[in-house]
CSV table of C-alpha atoms in Angstrom, one decimal:
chain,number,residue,atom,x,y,z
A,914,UNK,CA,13.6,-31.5,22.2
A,915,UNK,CA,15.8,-34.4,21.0
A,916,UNK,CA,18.2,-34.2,23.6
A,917,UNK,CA,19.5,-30.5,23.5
A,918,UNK,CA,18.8,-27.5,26.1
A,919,UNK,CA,17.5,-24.8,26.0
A,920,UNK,CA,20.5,-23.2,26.3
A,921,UNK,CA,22.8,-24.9,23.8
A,922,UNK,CA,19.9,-23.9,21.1
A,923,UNK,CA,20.4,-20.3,22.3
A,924,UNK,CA,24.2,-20.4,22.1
A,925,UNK,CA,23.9,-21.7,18.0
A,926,UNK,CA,21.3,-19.4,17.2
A,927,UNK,CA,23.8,-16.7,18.4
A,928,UNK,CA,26.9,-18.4,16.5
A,929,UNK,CA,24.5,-18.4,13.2
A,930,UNK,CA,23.6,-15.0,13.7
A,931,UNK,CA,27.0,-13.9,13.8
A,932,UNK,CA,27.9,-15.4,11.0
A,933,UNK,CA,25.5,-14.9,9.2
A,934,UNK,CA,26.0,-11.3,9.6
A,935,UNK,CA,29.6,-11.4,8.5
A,936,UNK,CA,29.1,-13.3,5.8
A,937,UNK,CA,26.3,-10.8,4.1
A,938,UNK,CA,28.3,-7.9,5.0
A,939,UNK,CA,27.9,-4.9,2.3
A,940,UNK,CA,24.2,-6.0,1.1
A,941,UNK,CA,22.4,-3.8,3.2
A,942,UNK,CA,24.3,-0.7,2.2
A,943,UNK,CA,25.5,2.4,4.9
A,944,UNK,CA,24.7,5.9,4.9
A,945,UNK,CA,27.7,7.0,3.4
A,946,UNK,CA,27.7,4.2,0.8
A,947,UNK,CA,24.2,5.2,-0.6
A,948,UNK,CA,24.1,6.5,-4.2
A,949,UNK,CA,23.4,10.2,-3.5
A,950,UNK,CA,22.0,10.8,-7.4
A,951,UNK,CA,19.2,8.2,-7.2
A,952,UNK,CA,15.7,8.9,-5.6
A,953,UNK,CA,14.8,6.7,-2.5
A,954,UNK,CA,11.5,6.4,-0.6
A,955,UNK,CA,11.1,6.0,3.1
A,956,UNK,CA,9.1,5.1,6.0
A,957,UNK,CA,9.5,3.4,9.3
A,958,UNK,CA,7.6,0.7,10.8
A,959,UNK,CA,7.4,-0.5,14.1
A,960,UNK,CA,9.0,-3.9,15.2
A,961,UNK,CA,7.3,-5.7,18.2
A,962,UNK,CA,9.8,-6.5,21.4
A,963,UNK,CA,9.2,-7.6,25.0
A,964,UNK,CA,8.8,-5.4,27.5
A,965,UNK,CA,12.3,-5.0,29.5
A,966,UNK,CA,11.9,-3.2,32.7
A,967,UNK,CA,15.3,-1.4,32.5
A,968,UNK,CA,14.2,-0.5,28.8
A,969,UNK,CA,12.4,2.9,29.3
A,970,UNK,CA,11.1,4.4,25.8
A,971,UNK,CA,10.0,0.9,24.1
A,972,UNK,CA,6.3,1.6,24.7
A,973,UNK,CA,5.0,3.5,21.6
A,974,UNK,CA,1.8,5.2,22.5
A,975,UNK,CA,0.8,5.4,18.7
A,976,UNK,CA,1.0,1.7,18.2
A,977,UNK,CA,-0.6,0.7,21.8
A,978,UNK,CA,2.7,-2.2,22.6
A,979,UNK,CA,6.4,-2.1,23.3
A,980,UNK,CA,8.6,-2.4,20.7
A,981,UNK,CA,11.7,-0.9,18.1
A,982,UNK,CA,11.1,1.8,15.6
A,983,UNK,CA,12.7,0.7,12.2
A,984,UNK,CA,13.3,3.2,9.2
A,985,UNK,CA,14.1,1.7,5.6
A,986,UNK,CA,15.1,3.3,2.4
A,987,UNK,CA,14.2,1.3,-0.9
A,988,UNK,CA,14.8,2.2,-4.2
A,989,UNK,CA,11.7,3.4,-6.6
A,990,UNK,CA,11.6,0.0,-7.5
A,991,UNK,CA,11.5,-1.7,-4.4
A,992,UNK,CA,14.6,-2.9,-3.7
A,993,UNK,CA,15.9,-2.6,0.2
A,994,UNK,CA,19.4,-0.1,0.8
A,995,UNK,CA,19.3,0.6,3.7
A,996,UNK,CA,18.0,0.6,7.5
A,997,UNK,CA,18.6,2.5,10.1
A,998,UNK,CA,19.6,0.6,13.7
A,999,UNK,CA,16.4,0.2,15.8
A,1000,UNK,CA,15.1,2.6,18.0
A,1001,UNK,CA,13.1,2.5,21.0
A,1002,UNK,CA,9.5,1.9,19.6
A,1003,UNK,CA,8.5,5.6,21.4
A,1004,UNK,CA,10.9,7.2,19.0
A,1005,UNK,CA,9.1,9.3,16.3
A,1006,UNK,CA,9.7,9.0,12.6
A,1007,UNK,CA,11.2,12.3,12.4
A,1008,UNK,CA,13.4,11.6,15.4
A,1009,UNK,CA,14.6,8.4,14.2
A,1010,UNK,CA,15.7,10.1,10.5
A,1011,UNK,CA,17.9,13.1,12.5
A,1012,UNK,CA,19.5,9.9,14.7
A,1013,UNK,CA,20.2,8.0,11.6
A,1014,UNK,CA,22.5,10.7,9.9
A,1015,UNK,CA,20.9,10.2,6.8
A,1016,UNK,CA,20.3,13.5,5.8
A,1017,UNK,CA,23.5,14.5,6.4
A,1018,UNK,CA,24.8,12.1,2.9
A,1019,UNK,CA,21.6,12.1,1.2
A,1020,UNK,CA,19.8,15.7,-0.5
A,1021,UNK,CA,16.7,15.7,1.2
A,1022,UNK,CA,14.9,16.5,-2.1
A,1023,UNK,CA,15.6,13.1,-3.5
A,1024,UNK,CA,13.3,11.4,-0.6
A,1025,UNK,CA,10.0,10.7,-0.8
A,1026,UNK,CA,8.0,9.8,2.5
A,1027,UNK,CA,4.8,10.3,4.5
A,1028,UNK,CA,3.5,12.9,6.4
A,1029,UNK,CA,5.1,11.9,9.6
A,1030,UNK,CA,8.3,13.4,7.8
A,1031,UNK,CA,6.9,17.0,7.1
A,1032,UNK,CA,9.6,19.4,7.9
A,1033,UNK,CA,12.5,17.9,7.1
A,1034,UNK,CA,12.9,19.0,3.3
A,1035,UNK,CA,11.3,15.5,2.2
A,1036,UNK,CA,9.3,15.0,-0.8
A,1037,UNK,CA,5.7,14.2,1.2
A,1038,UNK,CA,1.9,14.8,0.6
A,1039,UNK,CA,0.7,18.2,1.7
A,1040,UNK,CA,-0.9,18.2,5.4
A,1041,UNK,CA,-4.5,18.8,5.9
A,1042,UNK,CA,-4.4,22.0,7.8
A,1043,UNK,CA,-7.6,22.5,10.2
A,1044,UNK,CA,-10.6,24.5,9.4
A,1045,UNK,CA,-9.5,24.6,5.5
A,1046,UNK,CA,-10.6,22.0,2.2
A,1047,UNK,CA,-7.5,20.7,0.7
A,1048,UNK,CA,-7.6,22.0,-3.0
A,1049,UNK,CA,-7.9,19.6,-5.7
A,1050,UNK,CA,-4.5,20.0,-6.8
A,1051,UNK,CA,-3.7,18.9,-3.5
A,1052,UNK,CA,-5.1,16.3,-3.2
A,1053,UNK,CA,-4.1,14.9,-7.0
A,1054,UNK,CA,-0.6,15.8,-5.4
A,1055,UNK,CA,-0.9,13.4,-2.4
A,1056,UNK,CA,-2.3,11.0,-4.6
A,1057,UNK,CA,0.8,11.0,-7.0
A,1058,UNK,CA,3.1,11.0,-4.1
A,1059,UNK,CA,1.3,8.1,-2.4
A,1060,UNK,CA,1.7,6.2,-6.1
A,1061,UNK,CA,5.5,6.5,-5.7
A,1062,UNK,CA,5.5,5.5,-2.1
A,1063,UNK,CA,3.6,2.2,-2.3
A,1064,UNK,CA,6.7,0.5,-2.7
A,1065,UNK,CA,8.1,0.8,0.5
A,1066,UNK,CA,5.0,0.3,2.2
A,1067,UNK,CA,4.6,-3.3,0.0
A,1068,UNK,CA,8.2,-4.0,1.2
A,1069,UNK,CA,7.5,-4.0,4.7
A,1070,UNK,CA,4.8,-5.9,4.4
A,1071,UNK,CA,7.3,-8.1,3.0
A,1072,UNK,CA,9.8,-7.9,5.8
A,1073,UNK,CA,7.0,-8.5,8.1
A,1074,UNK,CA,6.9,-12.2,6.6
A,1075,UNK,CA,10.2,-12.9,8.2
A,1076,UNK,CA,8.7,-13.5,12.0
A,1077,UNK,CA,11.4,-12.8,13.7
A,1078,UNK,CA,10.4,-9.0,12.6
A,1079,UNK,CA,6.4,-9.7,12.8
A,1080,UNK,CA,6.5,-11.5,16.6
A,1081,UNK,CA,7.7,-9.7,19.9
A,1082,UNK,CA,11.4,-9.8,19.7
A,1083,UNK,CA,12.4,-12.4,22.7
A,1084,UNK,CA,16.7,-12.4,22.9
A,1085,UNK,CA,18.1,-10.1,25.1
A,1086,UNK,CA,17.9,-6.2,24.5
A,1087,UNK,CA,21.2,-6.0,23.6
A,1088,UNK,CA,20.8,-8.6,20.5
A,1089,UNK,CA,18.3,-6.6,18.8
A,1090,UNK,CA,20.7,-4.7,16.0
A,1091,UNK,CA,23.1,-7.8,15.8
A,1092,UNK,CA,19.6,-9.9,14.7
A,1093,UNK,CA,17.5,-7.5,13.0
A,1094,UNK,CA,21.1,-6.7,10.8
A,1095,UNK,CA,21.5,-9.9,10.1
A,1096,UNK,CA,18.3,-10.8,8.9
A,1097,UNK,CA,17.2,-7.2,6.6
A,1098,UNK,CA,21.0,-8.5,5.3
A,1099,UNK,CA,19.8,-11.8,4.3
A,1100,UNK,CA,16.5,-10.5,3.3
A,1101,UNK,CA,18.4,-8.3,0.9
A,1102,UNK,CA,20.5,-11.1,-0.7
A,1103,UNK,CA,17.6,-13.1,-1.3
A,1104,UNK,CA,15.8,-10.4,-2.9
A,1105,UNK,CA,18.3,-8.9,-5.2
């Protein structure tokens, strides 16, 4: 297209990604530089990839397809802080959160997140334990919780506009956190 290859279009797209990255570093904060007196909310969401046969682990069973498991942290009022770096797409929520080292700077009290979080200390809805009715107050707690966590859930949607995050991820494997960095990054400055 208009004279250029293939590969010269691959080679700036790298160079812009790379700077890019550098030039946004600090708006997507780090574990250890997250305000450990606010209240966060959390949830993953999965971010489709090719299928790389020396790539074990991207096939998620849940989500039927290959691709990364993400995990973001936004503010109560919506506002990005951080991600965690991808994960195969066949790492579970819980499993992804210990990786992260998260917990390890933040009090798990002050996280709110779904029920694929249970056990961790989080601030989630109760679970619907077989054989039993949820009691009222239950259920009026799930649907407080689930108030508070909309937020994350409308930011993803969000990030999901950006379709390099939507589409099956097509670089080379070892791009993915470089890219997806670079653009929850810019996504953050354009949003704040």
């Amino acid at each position: 297209m208009m004279g250029v290859s293939q590969p010269t279009i691959s080679r700036a797209v790298c160079a812009l990604t790379a700077l890019t990255g550098q030039a946004l570093e600090g708006w997507l904060l780090t574990a250890q530089e997250i305000d450990p007196r606010q209240s966060y909310v959390l949830d993953g969401t999965p971010l489709p990839c090719w299928a790389w046969k020396d790539h074990n682990g991207l096939y998620s069973g849940k989500h039927r397809r290959t691709g990364l498991s993400l995990q973001v942290l936004v503010t109560l009022d919506g506002r990005l802080v951080w991600a965690a770096d991808p994960l195969p797409g066949s790492a579970h929520d819980v499993r992804a959160l210990d990786v992260s080292g998260l917990l390890e700077v933040l009090d798990p009290a002050t996280i709110i997140a779904d029920k694929g979080y249970i056990g961790r200390g989080l601030i989630t809805p109760p679970k619907k334990t077989s054989n039993t009715q949820r009691s009222e107050l239950d259920k009026e707690h799930a649907r407080d919780i689930n108030k508070i966590r909309y937020v994350v859930e409308r930011l993803i949607a969000h990030l999901k506009n950006c379709r390099i995050l939507a589409t099956s991820y097509r670089p080379p494997h070892h791009t993915h956190k470089e890219i997806i960095t670079a653009t929850l990054s810019l996504f953050t400055y354009a949003t704040n």
